[in-house]
Amino acid sequence: MRHAIRLLASPSTLGSSAGFNPAPLALLPPIPLYRRILRAHRKFLKTEMRLLGDEYVKSEFRAHKSVENPIHIVGFLNEWQRYAQEVEGESWHGTKLDTEKIDKMSDQQLGQLYELMQAIQKKGREDPEGDI
């Protein structure tokens, strides 16, 4: 019987893959995720970027407040959680968007992305020292 207990308590390799990729984390609920993003902005971003990022995050979460499609909600939370991890790890500096993600975007999302790009460029022109 002791042998069976030891087998039940042994570590499992289910869900892990070769290459030491961590298993995906469980999705955070919307409000804790929202707070986590704002804390990450406060801790890791410069003031100008933080103000722009906070405004964008707030508007996106407000816009998706009444969404009822579970697939859309999971995708929304998943992408924002990935964003929070990138900001916290500071791995987003100098990275480009995946072309696959851009291809999957709707016309409205592409318009929002373009507006965000213009806002960032405008801030860059206003601050020629390159603090952004």
PDB file of C-alpha atoms in Angstrom, residues 7-82:
ATOM      1  CA  LEU A   7       2.978   6.568  -6.957  1.00  0.00           C
ATOM      2  CA  LEU A   8      -0.047   8.754  -6.413  1.00  0.00           C
ATOM      3  CA  ALA A   9       2.107  11.490  -4.946  1.00  0.00           C
ATOM      4  CA  SER A  10       4.744  11.479  -7.673  1.00  0.00           C
ATOM      5  CA  PRO A  11       5.073  14.591  -9.833  1.00  0.00           C
ATOM      6  CA  SER A  12       3.206  14.493 -13.093  1.00  0.00           C
ATOM      7  CA  THR A  13       4.482  15.445 -16.523  1.00  0.00           C
ATOM      8  CA  LEU A  14       0.994  16.157 -17.860  1.00  0.00           C
ATOM      9  CA  GLY A  15       0.632  19.635 -19.279  1.00  0.00           C
ATOM     10  CA  SER A  16       4.353  20.192 -19.534  1.00  0.00           C
ATOM     11  CA  SER A  17       6.198  20.244 -22.793  1.00  0.00           C
ATOM     12  CA  ALA A  18       9.771  19.695 -23.792  1.00  0.00           C
ATOM     13  CA  GLY A  19      11.755  22.902 -23.825  1.00  0.00           C
ATOM     14  CA  PHE A  20      10.773  24.033 -20.326  1.00  0.00           C
ATOM     15  CA  ASN A  21       7.886  26.208 -21.496  1.00  0.00           C
ATOM     16  CA  PRO A  22       5.751  27.015 -18.466  1.00  0.00           C
ATOM     17  CA  ALA A  23       2.150  25.899 -18.552  1.00  0.00           C
ATOM     18  CA  PRO A  24      -0.217  28.788 -19.271  1.00  0.00           C
ATOM     19  CA  LEU A  25      -1.469  30.506 -16.164  1.00  0.00           C
ATOM     20  CA  ALA A  26      -5.121  30.561 -15.284  1.00  0.00           C
ATOM     21  CA  LEU A  27      -6.898  33.664 -16.511  1.00  0.00           C
ATOM     22  CA  LEU A  28      -7.383  36.403 -13.983  1.00  0.00           C
ATOM     23  CA  PRO A  29     -10.893  37.783 -13.568  1.00  0.00           C
ATOM     24  CA  PRO A  30     -11.417  41.180 -15.244  1.00  0.00           C
ATOM     25  CA  ILE A  31     -11.120  43.479 -12.211  1.00  0.00           C
ATOM     26  CA  PRO A  32      -7.924  41.941 -10.751  1.00  0.00           C
ATOM     27  CA  LEU A  33      -6.411  41.911 -14.254  1.00  0.00           C
ATOM     28  CA  TYR A  34      -7.360  45.559 -14.764  1.00  0.00           C
ATOM     29  CA  ARG A  35      -5.719  46.488 -11.453  1.00  0.00           C
ATOM     30  CA  ARG A  36      -2.633  44.430 -12.282  1.00  0.00           C
ATOM     31  CA  ILE A  37      -2.208  46.262 -15.595  1.00  0.00           C
ATOM     32  CA  LEU A  38      -2.537  49.685 -13.968  1.00  0.00           C
ATOM     33  CA  ARG A  39      -0.013  48.688 -11.268  1.00  0.00           C
ATOM     34  CA  ALA A  40       2.385  47.449 -13.957  1.00  0.00           C
ATOM     35  CA  HIS A  41       2.032  50.753 -15.790  1.00  0.00           C
ATOM     36  CA  ARG A  42       2.717  52.668 -12.565  1.00  0.00           C
ATOM     37  CA  LYS A  43       5.777  50.569 -11.773  1.00  0.00           C
ATOM     38  CA  PHE A  44       7.391  49.965 -15.176  1.00  0.00           C
ATOM     39  CA  LEU A  45       6.403  52.782 -17.551  1.00  0.00           C
ATOM     40  CA  LYS A  46       7.548  56.375 -17.783  1.00  0.00           C
ATOM     41  CA  THR A  47       4.946  59.010 -16.973  1.00  0.00           C
ATOM     42  CA  GLU A  48       4.030  59.880 -20.566  1.00  0.00           C
ATOM     43  CA  MET A  49       3.642  56.247 -21.607  1.00  0.00           C
ATOM     44  CA  ARG A  50       1.780  55.441 -18.418  1.00  0.00           C
ATOM     45  CA  LEU A  51      -0.795  58.174 -19.016  1.00  0.00           C
ATOM     46  CA  LEU A  52      -1.354  57.013 -22.576  1.00  0.00           C
ATOM     47  CA  GLY A  53      -1.476  53.347 -21.542  1.00  0.00           C
ATOM     48  CA  ASP A  54      -3.830  53.944 -18.610  1.00  0.00           C
ATOM     49  CA  GLU A  55      -6.241  55.867 -20.810  1.00  0.00           C
ATOM     50  CA  TYR A  56      -6.213  53.111 -23.430  1.00  0.00           C
ATOM     51  CA  VAL A  57      -6.668  50.285 -20.904  1.00  0.00           C
ATOM     52  CA  LYS A  58      -9.547  52.081 -19.206  1.00  0.00           C
ATOM     53  CA  SER A  59     -11.343  52.698 -22.489  1.00  0.00           C
ATOM     54  CA  GLU A  60     -10.871  49.087 -23.656  1.00  0.00           C
ATOM     55  CA  PHE A  61     -12.153  47.584 -20.406  1.00  0.00           C
ATOM     56  CA  ARG A  62     -15.145  49.959 -20.438  1.00  0.00           C
ATOM     57  CA  ALA A  63     -15.905  49.081 -24.054  1.00  0.00           C
ATOM     58  CA  HIS A  64     -15.844  45.341 -23.266  1.00  0.00           C
ATOM     59  CA  LYS A  65     -17.813  45.582 -20.029  1.00  0.00           C
ATOM     60  CA  SER A  66     -21.077  44.430 -21.613  1.00  0.00           C
ATOM     61  CA  VAL A  67     -19.661  41.688 -23.869  1.00  0.00           C
ATOM     62  CA  GLU A  68     -21.484  38.388 -23.353  1.00  0.00           C
ATOM     63  CA  ASN A  69     -19.713  36.102 -25.857  1.00  0.00           C
ATOM     64  CA  PRO A  70     -17.526  33.791 -23.706  1.00  0.00           C
ATOM     65  CA  ILE A  71     -15.031  33.179 -26.503  1.00  0.00           C
ATOM     66  CA  HIS A  72     -14.548  36.903 -26.977  1.00  0.00           C
ATOM     67  CA  ILE A  73     -14.172  37.427 -23.216  1.00  0.00           C
ATOM     68  CA  VAL A  74     -11.543  34.694 -22.905  1.00  0.00           C
ATOM     69  CA  GLY A  75      -9.589  36.080 -25.860  1.00  0.00           C
ATOM     70  CA  PHE A  76      -9.781  39.606 -24.440  1.00  0.00           C
ATOM     71  CA  LEU A  77      -8.586  38.544 -20.988  1.00  0.00           C
ATOM     72  CA  ASN A  78      -5.896  36.278 -22.419  1.00  0.00           C
ATOM     73  CA  GLU A  79      -4.367  39.048 -24.532  1.00  0.00           C
ATOM     74  CA  TRP A  80      -4.468  41.590 -21.722  1.00  0.00           C
ATOM     75  CA  GLN A  81      -2.913  39.098 -19.304  1.00  0.00           C
ATOM     76  CA  ARG A  82      -0.139  38.443 -21.818  1.00  0.00           C
TER      77      ARG A  82
END
